Amino acid sequence: MTENAQQQPTAPITELPTQYTPAEVEGTLYERWVEKGYFTADAKSDKPPYTIVIPPPNVTGSLHLGHAFQHTLMDALTRRKRMQGYEALWLPGMDHAGIATQNKVEQQLAEEGKSRHDLGREEFVDRVWQWKEEYGGRILGQMRRLGDGVDWSRERFTMDEGLSKAVLTIFKRLYEDELIYRAERIINWCPRCLTAISDIEVEYQEDAGELVSIRYGEGEDSLVVATTRAETMLGDTAVAVHPDDERYQHLIGKQIKLPLTDRTIPVVADTHVDPAFGTGAVKVTPAHDPNDFEIGRRHDLPSLTIMDEHGVITVHGPFLGLDRFEARSTVVGALKEQGRIVAEKRPYMHSVGHCSRCKTTVEPRLSMQWWVKVGPLAKAAGDAVRDGRVKIHPEDMSKRYFDWVDNMHDWCISRQLWWGHRIPIWYGPDGEVVCVGPDEEPPTGEGWTQDSDVLDTWFSSGLWPFSTLGWPEQTEDLRKFYPTDVLLTGHDIIFFWVARMMMFGLYAMDGQVPFHTIALTGLVRDEFGKKMSKSNPNAVDPLVWMDAYGSDAVRFTLANGANPGADVPIGEDWVKASRNFTNKIWNATRFALMNGATVEGPLPDASQMSATDRWILSRLNTTVAQVDAYYDDYQFAKLADALYHFAWDEVFDWYVELSKTTFFAGGEQARVSGRVLGEVLDVTLRLLHPVIPFVTDALWTTLTGGESLVIGEWPADSGFRDKDAELEIELVQRVVTEVRRFRKDQGLKDGQKVPARLELGGTALAPHEAAIRQLLRLQPEAEGFAATATLPVAGATVALDLSGTIDVAAERKRLAKDLAAAEKEKAQANAKLGNEAFLAKAPDNVVDKIRGRLTKADEDIARIQVQLDGLPQA
């Protein structure tokens, strides 16, 4: 018991309404938690720290099921650790989301007939800040609805003063260590957003295009290349073949005519080319393809940019000024006129990258950008996992992590936007380049200008685990709460965010890892396993479900599907089932309180308890141990399932029901069982609290009189086990289950009472006769009792008088018909399984299905025979 529970009497039952209405509990309860400061971490505390930083949602975002899923799991981890006595910090915040936020404000301006250029950079950025204050951060309020136990006093934003200082500090350090440089490279370019975008901001989908095969050169000095982007041939500066390809040995080193132009281009030999793919010859356009760019570097080829930032052709008179897609068809038409098109395939389905923000087709583009040299940083990030300083869970996800960090390309960090952290580089009139740190004055005077680009959003979010704690200052928060304990995030951003945090954390914090564990989750999908998206009718607003069924129901459903690294299907029916679970907890606790459940006084000695009491306490401690093990292994689905079945099945459906006769009888045994039931409810509510915090806190404070479960103690396994009691109650359960099944088979209604004789003899069942009769609606035998059905089960005999309740002749006829059908099914299955020719040809799954039919037929025959034997002769 907690100290609060010992000091304060149990609250009167009148404080607990007859029905649980989440809307009347959740909002008020959450605000109370925040006002009391339960979620505020104390850096000066001598408690051991436990830290999780929230993956910062975009300032433009709203709560979707993916957020709700991950937040539920992070909240459960943090709440449990807080209850275990840790100084738990779950730090919230938002990302400035450069492209997404700039697009929002540009859309507003477009409605006013303006562009950002009409305002100018400074006024436009001011406008974005205004938008952020007015519309940004909706998700923070929605997080409160979900019950996120975050420390709101430490809320951070990637563009706030402290985090901006961290960005400038690490940029300058990397620059001075020659890990940041400026160079011309191929990048992902969005012609609509007019900026480079990161790999994570590119979405690939199958598009219907065309594949055209074009003949370059003449006669024997010709070859054929295939492309889906015919317009880029205007920028070709070579054709490449494999050096060992015998077909093209006579051409390597020669010049051939590039169609539609007055240029000749060389044929180069490069091992990148796959001689078995297509014709074995590929066109090389270094300024418009990343692979071609690398070939161009190896062979010192020129890079010709043939389109501008809008995707408009800038070369070759006939095509000048055409949009890239218009130019594609025009170029193909011109090649046909010259007889250069050897083959066409249309439609040709292929994977095409699109901007995740505006859905525009991304264009690979040669551009002068700022880059991070990732080699040494990525090696450190890989070593930290290899040597065990950081654990990836589930472990089989480690391969994906290593595949990325071991083969990482230099990172393009500049973006052609106005909203974001502006690159702290100044250019002088005589070619000077100066990097300015956070406490330094930029150079002034005529001719000095700052780089116009801003940094990739992932650059600032990569600092999140330590910048949010005050770095580069050596703050109390940084000393107390870094390294963080767990990063819980989706496996889809392991490459783009997780790896960057690892690189920056190890670099900035002198080799200290940013987190000890990376717990990777899957993605939330609909109940049929399909991806949810706004463009599909299967997308769900979790707030709608919270309104209808309560936040606890949504949380429990999400946790119940959370197998490590695996995608999570979710449907409304499952949320309804979780709502039923919260209602069951409420109603059962209310019933228990009305019938003597209490936490007052010490727990009675085991010698004073009934076998039923000892059984439930034994099962309780086993469940505590199971739940602890599942938490430590991030097995949320298993812990939710264990709690569900323990609470619903064992506590409410068995223990409470088995104890009703004791409670109704009153006396000392009722007092003992009331104290046991209070203990079981107390611990069960504590175990459930991290996942379903609202209903459990409301019930627990009523049960115990304690202040709040948020600051309650996490239960410990006392070590109490009673195998004899468990075996005894298992016998009772067998009797009740078998007789219930028989009653159902006979068509008896649940509440229908039947006279019965229980022959329990010297078995362990004897003390439970009253409870068994209560659960099975069995009346004592009276004068004229005639056993018409006899059921031997668990070493006992239950004789039932069904006269007057069923038509024995009709029931025997029905069962005989069912028996004949089962025997026919068995015969057919045996015939197929005994046919060697059939077994030789049939697929394994078909054979397995027939074996299953045989097993079920045997079970049905045995069950029906017992029912027939239990009926009197007609």
mmCIF file with all atom_site columns, C-alpha atoms in Angstrom, residues 14-112:
data_model
loop_
_atom_site.group_PDB
_atom_site.id
_atom_site.type_symbol
_atom_site.label_atom_id
_atom_site.label_alt_id
_atom_site.label_comp_id
_atom_site.label_asym_id
_atom_site.label_entity_id
_atom_site.label_seq_id
_atom_site.pdbx_PDB_ins_code
_atom_site.Cartn_x
_atom_site.Cartn_y
_atom_site.Cartn_z
_atom_site.occupancy
_atom_site.B_iso_or_equiv
_atom_site.pdbx_formal_charge
_atom_site.auth_seq_id
_atom_site.auth_comp_id
_atom_site.auth_asym_id
_atom_site.auth_atom_id
_atom_site.pdbx_PDB_model_num
ATOM 1  C CA . THR A 1 14  ? -21.248 7.630  -3.498  1.00 0.00 ? 14  THR A CA 1
ATOM 2  C CA . GLU A 1 15  ? -18.227 9.304  -5.142  1.00 0.00 ? 15  GLU A CA 1
ATOM 3  C CA . LEU A 1 16  ? -18.279 6.704  -7.915  1.00 0.00 ? 16  LEU A CA 1
ATOM 4  C CA . PRO A 1 17  ? -21.085 7.216  -10.470 1.00 0.00 ? 17  PRO A CA 1
ATOM 5  C CA . THR A 1 18  ? -23.065 4.216  -11.634 1.00 0.00 ? 18  THR A CA 1
ATOM 6  C CA . GLN A 1 19  ? -21.719 4.601  -15.180 1.00 0.00 ? 19  GLN A CA 1
ATOM 7  C CA . TYR A 1 20  ? -18.316 5.550  -16.494 1.00 0.00 ? 20  TYR A CA 1
ATOM 8  C CA . THR A 1 21  ? -18.456 8.557  -18.827 1.00 0.00 ? 21  THR A CA 1
ATOM 9  C CA . PRO A 1 22  ? -14.957 9.365  -20.108 1.00 0.00 ? 22  PRO A CA 1
ATOM 10 C CA . ALA A 1 23  ? -15.833 12.904 -21.175 1.00 0.00 ? 23  ALA A CA 1
ATOM 11 C CA . GLU A 1 24  ? -16.770 13.759 -17.592 1.00 0.00 ? 24  GLU A CA 1
ATOM 12 C CA . VAL A 1 25  ? -13.470 12.427 -16.226 1.00 0.00 ? 25  VAL A CA 1
ATOM 13 C CA . GLU A 1 26  ? -10.603 12.830 -18.655 1.00 0.00 ? 26  GLU A CA 1
ATOM 14 C CA . GLY A 1 27  ? -10.272 16.570 -19.298 1.00 0.00 ? 27  GLY A CA 1
ATOM 15 C CA . THR A 1 28  ? -10.674 17.631 -15.678 1.00 0.00 ? 28  THR A CA 1
ATOM 16 C CA . LEU A 1 29  ? -8.379  14.887 -14.439 1.00 0.00 ? 29  LEU A CA 1
ATOM 17 C CA . TYR A 1 30  ? -5.612  15.774 -16.893 1.00 0.00 ? 30  TYR A CA 1
ATOM 18 C CA . GLU A 1 31  ? -5.635  19.451 -15.947 1.00 0.00 ? 31  GLU A CA 1
ATOM 19 C CA . ARG A 1 32  ? -5.405  18.446 -12.291 1.00 0.00 ? 32  ARG A CA 1
ATOM 20 C CA . TRP A 1 33  ? -2.331  16.321 -13.032 1.00 0.00 ? 33  TRP A CA 1
ATOM 21 C CA . VAL A 1 34  ? -0.658  19.250 -14.776 1.00 0.00 ? 34  VAL A CA 1
ATOM 22 C CA . GLU A 1 35  ? -1.603  21.787 -12.070 1.00 0.00 ? 35  GLU A CA 1
ATOM 23 C CA . LYS A 1 36  ? -0.192  19.496 -9.394  1.00 0.00 ? 36  LYS A CA 1
ATOM 24 C CA . GLY A 1 37  ? 3.114   19.329 -11.280 1.00 0.00 ? 37  GLY A CA 1
ATOM 25 C CA . TYR A 1 38  ? 3.150   15.543 -11.450 1.00 0.00 ? 38  TYR A CA 1
ATOM 26 C CA . PHE A 1 39  ? 4.881   15.595 -14.854 1.00 0.00 ? 39  PHE A CA 1
ATOM 27 C CA . THR A 1 40  ? 7.466   18.258 -13.989 1.00 0.00 ? 40  THR A CA 1
ATOM 28 C CA . ALA A 1 41  ? 10.907  16.721 -13.523 1.00 0.00 ? 41  ALA A CA 1
ATOM 29 C CA . ASP A 1 42  ? 13.346  18.023 -10.906 1.00 0.00 ? 42  ASP A CA 1
ATOM 30 C CA . ALA A 1 43  ? 16.959  18.227 -12.099 1.00 0.00 ? 43  ALA A CA 1
ATOM 31 C CA . LYS A 1 44  ? 18.105  18.605 -8.472  1.00 0.00 ? 44  LYS A CA 1
ATOM 32 C CA . SER A 1 45  ? 16.410  15.405 -7.337  1.00 0.00 ? 45  SER A CA 1
ATOM 33 C CA . ASP A 1 46  ? 18.541  12.561 -6.010  1.00 0.00 ? 46  ASP A CA 1
ATOM 34 C CA . LYS A 1 47  ? 16.271  10.052 -7.749  1.00 0.00 ? 47  LYS A CA 1
ATOM 35 C CA . PRO A 1 48  ? 17.786  8.186  -10.685 1.00 0.00 ? 48  PRO A CA 1
ATOM 36 C CA . PRO A 1 49  ? 16.858  9.876  -13.975 1.00 0.00 ? 49  PRO A CA 1
ATOM 37 C CA . TYR A 1 50  ? 14.732  8.420  -16.748 1.00 0.00 ? 50  TYR A CA 1
ATOM 38 C CA . THR A 1 51  ? 14.461  10.473 -19.914 1.00 0.00 ? 51  THR A CA 1
ATOM 39 C CA . ILE A 1 52  ? 12.542  10.279 -23.153 1.00 0.00 ? 52  ILE A CA 1
ATOM 40 C CA . VAL A 1 53  ? 12.451  13.142 -25.644 1.00 0.00 ? 53  VAL A CA 1
ATOM 41 C CA . ILE A 1 54  ? 9.406   13.198 -27.865 1.00 0.00 ? 54  ILE A CA 1
ATOM 42 C CA . PRO A 1 55  ? 10.001  12.886 -31.610 1.00 0.00 ? 55  PRO A CA 1
ATOM 43 C CA . PRO A 1 56  ? 9.031   16.504 -32.347 1.00 0.00 ? 56  PRO A CA 1
ATOM 44 C CA . PRO A 1 57  ? 5.878   16.668 -34.466 1.00 0.00 ? 57  PRO A CA 1
ATOM 45 C CA . ASN A 1 58  ? 5.697   19.311 -37.160 1.00 0.00 ? 58  ASN A CA 1
ATOM 46 C CA . VAL A 1 59  ? 4.309   22.659 -36.047 1.00 0.00 ? 59  VAL A CA 1
ATOM 47 C CA . THR A 1 60  ? 1.836   22.307 -38.926 1.00 0.00 ? 60  THR A CA 1
ATOM 48 C CA . GLY A 1 61  ? 0.640   18.900 -37.770 1.00 0.00 ? 61  GLY A CA 1
ATOM 49 C CA . SER A 1 62  ? -2.338  17.500 -35.948 1.00 0.00 ? 62  SER A CA 1
ATOM 50 C CA . LEU A 1 63  ? -2.663  14.304 -33.971 1.00 0.00 ? 63  LEU A CA 1
ATOM 51 C CA . HIS A 1 64  ? -2.975  11.254 -36.193 1.00 0.00 ? 64  HIS A CA 1
ATOM 52 C CA . LEU A 1 65  ? -3.058  7.599  -35.221 1.00 0.00 ? 65  LEU A CA 1
ATOM 53 C CA . GLY A 1 66  ? 0.687   7.252  -35.720 1.00 0.00 ? 66  GLY A CA 1
ATOM 54 C CA . HIS A 1 67  ? 1.295   9.986  -33.149 1.00 0.00 ? 67  HIS A CA 1
ATOM 55 C CA . ALA A 1 68  ? -1.307  8.508  -30.800 1.00 0.00 ? 68  ALA A CA 1
ATOM 56 C CA . PHE A 1 69  ? 0.328   5.098  -31.099 1.00 0.00 ? 69  PHE A CA 1
ATOM 57 C CA . GLN A 1 70  ? 3.876   6.190  -30.311 1.00 0.00 ? 70  GLN A CA 1
ATOM 58 C CA . HIS A 1 71  ? 2.781   8.670  -27.640 1.00 0.00 ? 71  HIS A CA 1
ATOM 59 C CA . THR A 1 72  ? 0.786   5.954  -25.857 1.00 0.00 ? 72  THR A CA 1
ATOM 60 C CA . LEU A 1 73  ? 3.865   3.750  -25.651 1.00 0.00 ? 73  LEU A CA 1
ATOM 61 C CA . MET A 1 74  ? 6.197   6.565  -24.554 1.00 0.00 ? 74  MET A CA 1
ATOM 62 C CA . ASP A 1 75  ? 3.685   7.679  -21.949 1.00 0.00 ? 75  ASP A CA 1
ATOM 63 C CA . ALA A 1 76  ? 3.345   4.134  -20.617 1.00 0.00 ? 76  ALA A CA 1
ATOM 64 C CA . LEU A 1 77  ? 7.120   3.799  -20.266 1.00 0.00 ? 77  LEU A CA 1
ATOM 65 C CA . THR A 1 78  ? 7.455   7.154  -18.521 1.00 0.00 ? 78  THR A CA 1
ATOM 66 C CA . ARG A 1 79  ? 4.504   6.683  -16.167 1.00 0.00 ? 79  ARG A CA 1
ATOM 67 C CA . ARG A 1 80  ? 5.791   3.289  -15.054 1.00 0.00 ? 80  ARG A CA 1
ATOM 68 C CA . LYS A 1 81  ? 9.277   4.642  -14.370 1.00 0.00 ? 81  LYS A CA 1
ATOM 69 C CA . ARG A 1 82  ? 7.838   7.563  -12.421 1.00 0.00 ? 82  ARG A CA 1
ATOM 70 C CA . MET A 1 83  ? 5.875   5.076  -10.305 1.00 0.00 ? 83  MET A CA 1
ATOM 71 C CA . GLN A 1 84  ? 9.073   3.053  -9.812  1.00 0.00 ? 84  GLN A CA 1
ATOM 72 C CA . GLY A 1 85  ? 10.739  6.036  -8.165  1.00 0.00 ? 85  GLY A CA 1
ATOM 73 C CA . TYR A 1 86  ? 12.675  7.527  -11.079 1.00 0.00 ? 86  TYR A CA 1
ATOM 74 C CA . GLU A 1 87  ? 12.907  11.241 -11.810 1.00 0.00 ? 87  GLU A CA 1
ATOM 75 C CA . ALA A 1 88  ? 11.084  10.801 -15.091 1.00 0.00 ? 88  ALA A CA 1
ATOM 76 C CA . LEU A 1 89  ? 11.303  13.437 -17.792 1.00 0.00 ? 89  LEU A CA 1
ATOM 77 C CA . TRP A 1 90  ? 9.271   13.160 -20.963 1.00 0.00 ? 90  TRP A CA 1
ATOM 78 C CA . LEU A 1 91  ? 10.220  16.297 -22.862 1.00 0.00 ? 91  LEU A CA 1
ATOM 79 C CA . PRO A 1 92  ? 7.776   17.717 -25.437 1.00 0.00 ? 92  PRO A CA 1
ATOM 80 C CA . GLY A 1 93  ? 8.295   20.070 -28.339 1.00 0.00 ? 93  GLY A CA 1
ATOM 81 C CA . MET A 1 94  ? 7.740   20.786 -32.000 1.00 0.00 ? 94  MET A CA 1
ATOM 82 C CA . ASP A 1 95  ? 9.749   20.995 -35.198 1.00 0.00 ? 95  ASP A CA 1
ATOM 83 C CA . HIS A 1 96  ? 9.615   24.155 -37.316 1.00 0.00 ? 96  HIS A CA 1
ATOM 84 C CA . ALA A 1 97  ? 9.160   21.970 -40.426 1.00 0.00 ? 97  ALA A CA 1
ATOM 85 C CA . GLY A 1 98  ? 10.763  24.296 -42.960 1.00 0.00 ? 98  GLY A CA 1
ATOM 86 C CA . ILE A 1 99  ? 9.081   23.334 -46.231 1.00 0.00 ? 99  ILE A CA 1
ATOM 87 C CA . ALA A 1 100 ? 5.684   22.412 -44.758 1.00 0.00 ? 100 ALA A CA 1
ATOM 88 C CA . THR A 1 101 ? 5.360   25.621 -42.758 1.00 0.00 ? 101 THR A CA 1
ATOM 89 C CA . GLN A 1 102 ? 6.625   27.879 -45.541 1.00 0.00 ? 102 GLN A CA 1
ATOM 90 C CA . ASN A 1 103 ? 4.105   26.257 -47.890 1.00 0.00 ? 103 ASN A CA 1
ATOM 91 C CA . LYS A 1 104 ? 1.270   26.984 -45.454 1.00 0.00 ? 104 LYS A CA 1
ATOM 92 C CA . VAL A 1 105 ? 2.091   30.686 -45.333 1.00 0.00 ? 105 VAL A CA 1
ATOM 93 C CA . GLU A 1 106 ? 2.716   30.907 -49.067 1.00 0.00 ? 106 GLU A CA 1
ATOM 94 C CA . GLN A 1 107 ? -0.737  29.420 -49.620 1.00 0.00 ? 107 GLN A CA 1
ATOM 95 C CA . GLN A 1 108 ? -2.205  32.145 -47.409 1.00 0.00 ? 108 GLN A CA 1
ATOM 96 C CA . LEU A 1 109 ? -0.359  34.803 -49.388 1.00 0.00 ? 109 LEU A CA 1
ATOM 97 C CA . ALA A 1 110 ? -1.553  33.304 -52.678 1.00 0.00 ? 110 ALA A CA 1
ATOM 98 C CA . GLU A 1 111 ? -5.138  33.736 -51.494 1.00 0.00 ? 111 GLU A CA 1
ATOM 99 C CA . GLU A 1 112 ? -4.272  37.430 -51.038 1.00 0.00 ? 112 GLU A CA 1
#
